[in-house]
XYZ file of N, CA and C in Angstrom:
630
model
N 17.287 -12.667 37.523
C 16.447 -11.716 36.794
C 17.040 -10.304 36.874
N 17.507 -9.939 38.130
C 18.088 -8.613 38.310
C 19.319 -8.461 37.443
N 20.139 -9.512 37.370
C 21.336 -9.461 36.557
C 21.027 -9.231 35.091
N 20.007 -9.919 34.584
C 19.610 -9.759 33.190
C 19.107 -8.339 32.936
N 18.319 -7.821 33.881
C 17.798 -6.464 33.730
C 18.934 -5.448 33.680
N 19.903 -5.596 34.589
C 21.030 -4.670 34.601
C 21.846 -4.779 33.323
N 21.966 -6.001 32.819
C 22.717 -6.201 31.565
C 22.037 -5.482 30.408
N 20.699 -5.603 30.331
C 19.943 -4.936 29.261
C 20.066 -3.417 29.370
N 19.881 -2.908 30.600
C 19.963 -1.458 30.786
C 21.364 -0.935 30.484
N 22.376 -1.725 30.822
C 23.749 -1.322 30.532
C 23.977 -1.206 29.034
N 23.428 -2.169 28.295
C 23.583 -2.129 26.835
C 22.840 -0.936 26.240
N 21.676 -0.625 26.808
C 20.920 0.539 26.331
C 21.712 1.821 26.578
N 22.331 1.925 27.764
C 23.113 3.130 28.081
C 24.283 3.280 27.112
N 24.946 2.184 26.825
C 26.074 2.237 25.886
C 25.597 2.657 24.502
N 24.458 2.105 24.088
C 23.936 2.443 22.755
C 23.571 3.921 22.664
N 22.980 4.445 23.741
C 22.578 5.848 23.738
C 23.786 6.785 23.722
N 24.918 6.315 24.215
C 26.130 7.133 24.202
C 26.843 7.085 22.858
N 26.343 6.249 21.982
C 26.969 6.165 20.656
C 28.250 5.364 20.638
N 28.498 4.593 21.715
C 29.734 3.823 21.781
C 29.526 2.344 21.481
N 28.298 1.991 21.107
C 28.016 0.576 20.852
C 28.788 0.101 19.627
N 29.371 -1.084 19.695
C 30.101 -1.595 18.531
C 29.148 -1.850 17.367
N 29.573 -1.487 16.188
C 28.763 -1.696 14.983
C 29.260 -2.935 14.271
N 28.398 -3.889 14.125
C 28.791 -5.134 13.469
C 28.168 -5.199 12.086
N 28.856 -5.838 11.190
C 28.320 -6.014 9.845
C 27.131 -6.968 9.882
N 26.098 -6.620 9.125
C 24.915 -7.481 9.037
C 25.082 -8.400 7.826
N 25.062 -9.693 8.038
C 25.186 -10.592 6.876
C 23.988 -10.451 5.950
N 24.243 -10.198 4.698
C 23.168 -10.031 3.723
C 23.349 -11.050 2.598
N 23.368 -12.319 3.007
C 23.565 -13.385 2.039
C 22.244 -13.972 1.541
N 21.148 -13.187 1.752
C 19.853 -13.622 1.231
C 19.701 -13.171 -0.227
N 18.636 -13.619 -0.868
C 18.404 -13.311 -2.286
C 18.139 -11.817 -2.451
N 18.833 -11.166 -3.348
C 18.722 -9.721 -3.523
C 17.851 -9.319 -4.717
N 17.660 -10.234 -5.669
C 16.896 -9.867 -6.862
C 16.130 -11.074 -7.383
N 15.063 -10.807 -8.133
C 14.237 -11.862 -8.683
C 14.615 -12.191 -10.121
N 13.892 -13.133 -10.687
C 14.195 -13.589 -12.045
C 12.983 -13.502 -12.976
N 11.833 -13.052 -12.469
C 10.614 -13.050 -13.278
C 10.617 -11.908 -14.279
N 10.009 -12.143 -15.451
C 9.787 -11.050 -16.390
C 8.491 -10.330 -15.999
N 8.166 -9.247 -16.720
C 7.022 -8.424 -16.304
C 5.706 -9.195 -16.349
N 5.526 -10.025 -17.345
C 4.290 -10.795 -17.431
C 4.138 -11.722 -16.224
N 5.245 -12.357 -15.838
C 5.201 -13.251 -14.677
C 4.967 -12.460 -13.389
N 5.553 -11.266 -13.307
C 5.346 -10.433 -12.120
C 3.882 -10.052 -11.967
N 3.247 -9.666 -13.075
C 1.830 -9.290 -13.033
C 0.975 -10.479 -12.601
N 1.243 -11.643 -13.194
C 0.468 -12.840 -12.839
C 0.649 -13.198 -11.360
N 1.894 -13.115 -10.898
C 2.185 -13.498 -9.509
C 1.524 -12.530 -8.525
N 1.632 -11.229 -8.808
C 1.012 -10.234 -7.928
C -0.506 -10.395 -7.928
N -1.074 -10.608 -9.106
C -2.524 -10.797 -9.204
C -2.973 -12.002 -8.383
N -2.240 -13.099 -8.489
C -2.582 -14.307 -7.735
C -2.580 -14.040 -6.232
N -1.566 -13.340 -5.762
C -1.476 -13.050 -4.330
C -2.626 -12.126 -3.878
N -2.902 -11.085 -4.668
C -3.941 -10.128 -4.288
C -5.316 -10.786 -4.261
N -5.599 -11.620 -5.250
C -6.891 -12.318 -5.278
C -7.005 -13.246 -4.068
N -5.879 -13.887 -3.713
C -5.880 -14.760 -2.537
C -6.210 -13.979 -1.268
N -5.832 -12.697 -1.246
C -6.129 -11.840 -0.099
C -7.521 -11.208 -0.188
N -8.308 -11.619 -1.189
C -9.671 -11.122 -1.387
C -9.727 -9.696 -1.946
N -8.678 -9.280 -2.635
C -8.727 -8.002 -3.348
C -9.334 -8.232 -4.729
N -9.916 -7.160 -5.295
C -10.411 -7.195 -6.670
C -9.284 -6.678 -7.563
N -9.041 -7.335 -8.679
C -7.906 -6.960 -9.521
C -8.327 -6.887 -10.988
N -7.930 -5.807 -11.643
C -8.066 -5.684 -13.082
C -6.680 -5.409 -13.655
N -6.359 -6.011 -14.782
C -5.121 -5.722 -15.503
C -5.521 -5.072 -16.826
N -5.102 -3.823 -17.031
C -5.561 -3.068 -18.202
C -4.383 -2.357 -18.862
N -4.610 -1.940 -20.088
C -3.669 -1.049 -20.749
C -3.919 0.377 -20.271
N -2.929 1.234 -20.450
C -3.067 2.619 -19.986
C -4.269 3.305 -20.628
N -4.581 2.936 -21.856
C -5.706 3.557 -22.557
C -7.059 3.170 -21.949
N -7.078 2.108 -21.166
C -8.334 1.637 -20.568
C -8.428 1.960 -19.069
N -7.446 2.713 -18.568
C -7.402 2.979 -17.124
C -8.630 3.752 -16.641
N -9.004 4.807 -17.365
C -10.124 5.648 -16.934
C -11.404 4.820 -16.798
N -11.641 3.942 -17.763
C -12.838 3.101 -17.713
C -12.809 2.121 -16.546
N -11.633 1.568 -16.261
C -11.521 0.619 -15.148
C -11.782 1.314 -13.818
N -11.266 2.536 -13.683
C -11.525 3.301 -12.451
C -13.018 3.579 -12.296
N -13.658 4.011 -13.383
C -15.098 4.310 -13.332
C -15.898 3.072 -12.958
N -15.463 1.920 -13.443
C -16.188 0.682 -13.132
C -16.073 0.329 -11.651
N -14.882 0.439 -11.110
C -14.699 0.120 -9.691
C -15.432 1.115 -8.783
N -15.573 2.362 -9.250
C -16.194 3.398 -8.416
C -17.657 3.643 -8.791
N -18.255 2.716 -9.506
C -19.614 2.922 -10.003
C -20.624 3.140 -8.881
N -20.411 2.523 -7.726
C -21.386 2.637 -6.633
C -20.988 3.645 -5.559
N -19.870 4.318 -5.768
C -19.413 5.299 -4.765
C -20.152 6.613 -4.947
N -20.630 7.172 -3.836
C -21.289 8.478 -3.890
C -20.303 9.612 -3.655
N -19.182 9.284 -3.041
C -18.156 10.295 -2.767
C -16.784 9.644 -2.833
N -15.827 10.394 -3.372
C -14.470 9.874 -3.575
C -13.482 10.961 -3.177
N -12.417 10.569 -2.471
C -11.347 11.503 -2.152
C -10.114 11.103 -2.965
N -9.399 12.101 -3.468
C -8.189 11.847 -4.251
C -7.068 12.742 -3.722
N -5.810 12.285 -3.803
C -4.685 13.152 -3.422
C -4.482 14.235 -4.462
N -3.895 15.351 -4.043
C -3.834 16.525 -4.920
C -2.955 16.319 -6.158
N -2.048 15.351 -6.119
C -1.152 15.151 -7.254
C -1.647 14.155 -8.281
N -2.841 13.634 -8.089
C -3.356 12.613 -8.999
C -3.738 13.218 -10.349
N -3.483 12.482 -11.428
C -3.864 12.913 -12.767
C -5.388 13.082 -12.831
N -5.861 14.280 -13.146
C -7.298 14.571 -13.155
C -8.047 13.708 -14.164
N -7.371 13.257 -15.215
C -8.028 12.425 -16.217
C -8.451 11.069 -15.648
N -7.737 10.604 -14.624
C -8.074 9.297 -14.047
C -9.498 9.280 -13.501
N -9.939 10.397 -12.948
C -11.229 10.439 -12.277
C -12.320 11.029 -13.180
N -11.940 11.409 -14.397
C -12.884 12.096 -15.289
C -14.078 11.232 -15.668
N -13.920 9.920 -15.642
C -15.021 9.041 -16.033
C -15.990 8.744 -14.907
N -15.700 9.256 -13.705
C -16.590 9.030 -12.555
C -17.553 10.214 -12.486
N -18.749 10.009 -13.030
C -19.665 11.137 -13.204
C -20.634 11.323 -12.051
N -20.950 10.256 -11.319
C -22.033 10.326 -10.346
C -21.571 10.505 -8.904
N -20.279 10.661 -8.685
C -19.777 10.797 -7.307
C -19.227 12.201 -7.071
N -19.371 12.650 -5.833
C -18.726 13.902 -5.434
C -17.244 13.614 -5.191
N -16.386 14.334 -5.891
C -14.946 14.111 -5.788
C -14.320 15.279 -5.033
N -13.598 14.978 -3.966
C -12.904 16.009 -3.197
C -11.410 15.730 -3.248
N -10.625 16.802 -3.266
C -9.174 16.688 -3.330
C -8.570 16.991 -1.965
N -7.642 16.127 -1.550
C -6.998 16.273 -0.238
C -5.527 16.620 -0.418
N -5.013 17.451 0.484
C -3.586 17.756 0.499
C -3.182 18.091 1.926
N -1.902 18.167 2.177
C -1.431 18.525 3.519
C -1.834 19.947 3.868
N -1.865 20.818 2.841
C -2.226 22.212 3.068
C -3.731 22.386 3.258
N -4.507 21.560 2.614
C -5.965 21.638 2.711
C -6.531 20.232 2.923
N -6.314 19.671 4.124
C -6.792 18.303 4.368
C -8.309 18.233 4.485
N -8.870 17.153 3.986
C -10.303 16.928 4.146
C -10.580 16.702 5.636
N -11.562 17.417 6.228
C -11.870 17.243 7.654
C -12.178 15.782 7.989
N -11.865 15.395 9.216
C -12.003 13.997 9.631
C -13.438 13.499 9.465
N -14.423 14.308 9.885
C -15.802 13.843 9.790
C -16.236 13.667 8.336
N -15.737 14.534 7.449
C -16.060 14.379 6.028
C -15.359 13.156 5.439
N -14.099 12.956 5.848
C -13.355 11.792 5.361
C -14.013 10.501 5.829
N -14.504 10.512 7.044
C -15.155 9.323 7.598
C -16.435 8.978 6.846
N -17.065 9.978 6.240
C -18.303 9.755 5.490
C -18.050 9.522 4.003
N -16.785 9.528 3.586
C -16.445 9.348 2.174
C -16.401 7.860 1.830
N -17.003 7.496 0.695
C -17.118 6.085 0.334
C -15.804 5.468 -0.127
N -15.005 6.214 -0.890
C -13.858 5.572 -1.539
C -12.709 6.551 -1.700
N -11.517 5.992 -1.908
C -10.324 6.780 -2.186
C -9.653 6.186 -3.423
N -9.092 7.056 -4.233
C -8.350 6.633 -5.420
C -6.921 7.151 -5.294
N -5.933 6.249 -5.376
C -4.531 6.653 -5.305
C -3.709 5.879 -6.330
N -2.495 6.347 -6.538
C -1.510 5.544 -7.237
C -0.704 4.792 -6.180
N 0.454 4.249 -6.556
C 1.282 3.493 -5.606
C 2.742 3.658 -5.990
N 3.636 3.380 -5.031
C 5.069 3.578 -5.277
C 5.733 2.326 -5.823
N 5.532 1.214 -5.178
C 6.156 -0.049 -5.584
C 5.332 -1.190 -5.014
N 5.317 -2.312 -5.720
C 4.570 -3.487 -5.257
C 5.465 -4.723 -5.310
N 5.285 -5.606 -4.331
C 6.105 -6.812 -4.226
C 5.243 -8.019 -4.608
N 5.571 -8.650 -5.719
C 4.752 -9.756 -6.223
C 4.765 -10.952 -5.273
N 5.919 -11.259 -4.700
C 6.031 -12.457 -3.871
C 5.078 -12.427 -2.678
N 4.925 -11.264 -2.071
C 4.072 -11.151 -0.884
C 2.720 -10.516 -1.174
N 2.504 -10.042 -2.413
C 1.253 -9.367 -2.737
C 1.092 -8.058 -1.994
N 2.197 -7.350 -1.805
C 2.174 -6.122 -1.011
C 2.313 -4.887 -1.887
N 1.406 -3.937 -1.698
C 1.448 -2.647 -2.392
C 1.911 -1.602 -1.388
N 2.869 -0.766 -1.803
C 3.427 0.219 -0.872
C 3.147 1.628 -1.396
N 2.573 2.458 -0.524
C 2.356 3.878 -0.796
C 3.378 4.671 0.015
N 3.924 5.742 -0.580
C 4.986 6.469 0.126
C 4.656 7.936 0.388
N 3.395 8.307 0.283
C 2.998 9.654 0.670
C 3.330 10.746 -0.330
N 3.790 10.385 -1.515
C 4.057 11.389 -2.543
C 2.727 11.915 -3.095
N 2.753 13.010 -3.910
C 1.494 13.674 -4.282
C 0.462 12.792 -4.983
N 0.844 11.714 -5.634
C -0.150 10.842 -6.274
C -0.744 9.822 -5.301
N -0.193 9.792 -4.085
C -0.669 8.812 -3.100
C -1.253 9.469 -1.847
N -0.785 10.668 -1.540
C -1.430 11.468 -0.510
C -1.133 11.071 0.921
N -1.880 11.698 1.822
C -1.718 11.430 3.253
C -2.175 10.011 3.590
N -1.602 9.443 4.639
C -1.962 8.079 5.028
C -3.442 7.990 5.384
N -3.989 9.053 5.967
C -5.374 9.005 6.438
C -6.351 8.736 5.300
N -6.096 9.306 4.130
C -7.091 9.144 3.065
C -7.107 7.716 2.514
N -6.007 6.979 2.666
C -5.988 5.598 2.182
C -6.417 4.606 3.259
N -6.697 5.089 4.461
C -7.048 4.190 5.560
C -8.498 4.330 6.023
N -9.105 5.508 5.826
C -10.433 5.741 6.411
C -11.593 5.321 5.504
N -11.622 5.710 4.219
C -12.766 5.303 3.380
C -12.895 3.782 3.285
N -14.096 3.313 2.995
C -14.370 1.878 3.019
C -13.810 1.146 1.803
N -13.571 1.862 0.714
C -13.000 1.236 -0.492
C -11.756 2.001 -0.923
N -10.717 1.269 -1.262
C -9.490 1.865 -1.785
C -9.274 1.330 -3.203
N -9.347 2.225 -4.168
C -9.003 1.868 -5.547
C -7.560 2.319 -5.769
N -6.690 1.365 -6.030
C -5.259 1.651 -6.094
C -4.710 1.277 -7.474
N -4.048 2.221 -8.098
C -3.465 1.997 -9.428
C -2.010 1.572 -9.264
N -1.655 0.472 -9.880
C -0.296 -0.072 -9.800
C 0.309 -0.106 -11.208
N 1.212 0.813 -11.548
C 1.899 0.710 -12.845
C 2.726 -0.570 -12.891
N 2.637 -1.293 -14.006
C 3.347 -2.574 -14.100
C 4.848 -2.400 -13.906
N 5.365 -1.247 -14.314
C 6.806 -1.006 -14.201
C 7.278 -0.876 -12.753
N 6.336 -0.729 -11.813
C 6.716 -0.576 -10.405
C 6.624 -1.889 -9.628
N 6.317 -2.981 -10.313
C 6.220 -4.274 -9.637
C 7.597 -4.939 -9.610
N 8.010 -5.386 -8.434
C 9.243 -6.153 -8.291
C 8.887 -7.521 -7.735
N 9.845 -8.426 -7.785
C 9.530 -9.793 -7.351
C 9.630 -9.965 -5.836
N 10.724 -9.447 -5.256
C 10.949 -9.693 -3.823
C 11.237 -8.387 -3.096
N 11.110 -8.429 -1.781
C 11.231 -7.232 -0.956
C 12.577 -6.503 -1.100
N 13.733 -7.202 -1.145
C 14.999 -6.460 -1.280
C 15.071 -5.588 -2.527
N 14.280 -5.890 -3.541
C 14.239 -5.029 -4.728
C 13.381 -3.779 -4.486
N 12.442 -3.872 -3.574
C 11.521 -2.750 -3.340
C 12.137 -1.670 -2.463
N 12.895 -2.077 -1.467
C 13.376 -1.114 -0.462
C 14.210 0.017 -1.053
N 15.130 -0.228 -1.998
C 15.902 0.895 -2.549
C 15.040 1.918 -3.291
N 13.811 1.551 -3.663
C 12.936 2.486 -4.376
C 12.164 3.400 -3.423
N 12.297 3.176 -2.133
C 11.541 3.939 -1.144
C 12.444 4.913 -0.405
N 11.864 6.059 -0.037
C 12.561 7.036 0.779
C 12.228 6.761 2.245
N 13.232 6.400 3.065
C 12.935 6.065 4.462
C 12.262 7.204 5.227
N 12.492 8.447 4.794
C 11.924 9.592 5.519
C 10.453 9.835 5.174
N 9.937 9.171 4.148
C 8.543 9.364 3.758
C 7.624 8.451 4.570
N 6.427 8.927 4.928
C 5.463 8.034 5.585
C 5.009 6.955 4.613
N 5.015 5.734 5.039
C 4.690 4.632 4.133
C 3.482 3.846 4.624
N 2.710 3.359 3.667
C 1.585 2.478 3.968
C 1.776 1.198 3.167
N 1.878 0.078 3.858
C 2.080 -1.226 3.209
C 0.749 -1.966 3.246
N 0.267 -2.374 2.067
C -1.074 -2.940 1.947
C -0.986 -4.346 1.355
N -1.512 -5.314 2.085
C -1.616 -6.681 1.555
C -3.066 -7.117 1.704
N -3.902 -6.736 0.750
C -5.313 -7.087 0.782
C -6.122 -6.118 1.616
N -7.449 -6.320 1.649
C -8.315 -5.481 2.488
C -7.922 -5.622 3.953
N -8.252 -4.598 4.747
C -7.968 -4.667 6.178
C -8.703 -5.849 6.803
N -7.985 -6.665 7.567
C -8.624 -7.836 8.189
C -7.877 -8.202 9.462
N -8.641 -8.667 10.421
C -8.063 -9.161 11.667
C -8.983 -10.254 12.192
N -8.634 -10.850 13.304
C -9.473 -11.896 13.895
C -9.854 -11.484 15.309
N -11.107 -11.763 15.678
C -11.527 -11.444 17.033
C -11.120 -12.578 17.972
N -11.562 -12.514 19.224
C -11.133 -13.491 20.221
C -11.592 -14.904 19.884
N -12.641 -15.006 19.047
C -13.135 -16.316 18.625
C -12.505 -16.744 17.304
N -11.466 -16.014 16.863
C -10.764 -16.272 15.607
C -11.661 -16.114 14.387
N -12.730 -15.324 14.541
C -13.582 -15.000 13.410
C -12.959 -13.834 12.649
N -12.840 -13.964 11.333
C -12.253 -12.903 10.517
C -13.161 -11.669 10.513
N -12.565 -10.523 10.816
C -13.308 -9.259 10.818
C -12.596 -8.305 9.872
N -13.318 -7.777 8.904
C -12.698 -6.904 7.900
C -13.062 -5.447 8.151
N -12.143 -4.569 7.791
C -12.414 -3.147 7.854
C -12.142 -2.487 9.186
N -11.441 -3.154 10.081
C -11.196 -2.580 11.409
C -10.116 -1.497 11.335
N -9.038 -1.788 10.601
C -7.904 -0.866 10.574
C -7.713 -0.202 9.215
N -8.642 -0.392 8.303
C -8.495 0.195 6.972
C -9.658 -0.210 6.093
N -9.575 0.048 4.789
C -10.700 -0.246 3.893
C -11.087 -1.725 3.880
N -12.386 -1.979 3.829
C -12.859 -3.364 3.716
C -12.738 -3.880 2.296
N -12.660 -2.955 1.346
C -12.632 -3.364 -0.056
C -11.401 -2.754 -0.719
N -10.536 -3.621 -1.268
C -9.347 -3.166 -1.984
C -9.502 -3.528 -3.457
N -9.495 -2.513 -4.306
C -9.658 -2.705 -5.752
C -8.369 -2.239 -6.427
N -7.683 -3.156 -7.090
C -6.366 -2.866 -7.652
C -6.434 -2.889 -9.178
N -5.880 -1.854 -9.779
C -5.799 -1.794 -11.242
C -4.320 -1.806 -11.626
N -3.885 -2.885 -12.241
C -2.506 -2.994 -12.718
C -2.481 -2.488 -14.155
N -1.640 -1.486 -14.407
C -1.632 -0.821 -15.709
C -0.386 -1.229 -16.493
N -0.625 -1.906 -17.596
C 0.472 -2.294 -18.474
C 0.795 -1.153 -19.432
N 2.033 -1.116 -19.874
C 2.404 -0.124 -20.875
C 1.635 -0.385 -22.156
N 1.168 0.704 -22.774
C 0.390 0.552 -24.015
C 1.307 0.124 -25.154
């Protein structure tokens, strides 16, 4: 055991000195998909529904109405500062607050907010994963994790088939949130518990080009 420990620590010391040998990583896995946009939308929708997300597929001209429908029961909504104001214009009965790094919504107010509306950076159809990268239309990670409902807009043009296609579209230096369905975990009795680490309700609007 002591020998193994010393071996590990020795390797760590070498790595920290910058003298560790760099080996090529074999990348002989699949790099790109073959689905067309219609197939990508169907595949992503199937995965999201399987994860218990709500999904609407709409044209850009119907986006405002779809957002209003998903947020019909929300009394308060937080949006990132870069979001198109027209997206939220159809939500008449909720208090809408705008969040930014310069003027963040206080934690206690965010905790009492019913829903959040964001866009998204890229989505992976194969795994049903939506990725947010913290840009102005997606906002701080906190606003997409604290409210009980997340309404997320996914432009069809940002859907890819497999993960290797998604990674080049992301900036490694940006904070990222990877979402595969509503927040869910299992307790010690293996009972599914939702909403522990994020929104209990995920509502996705996939927007096709008009």
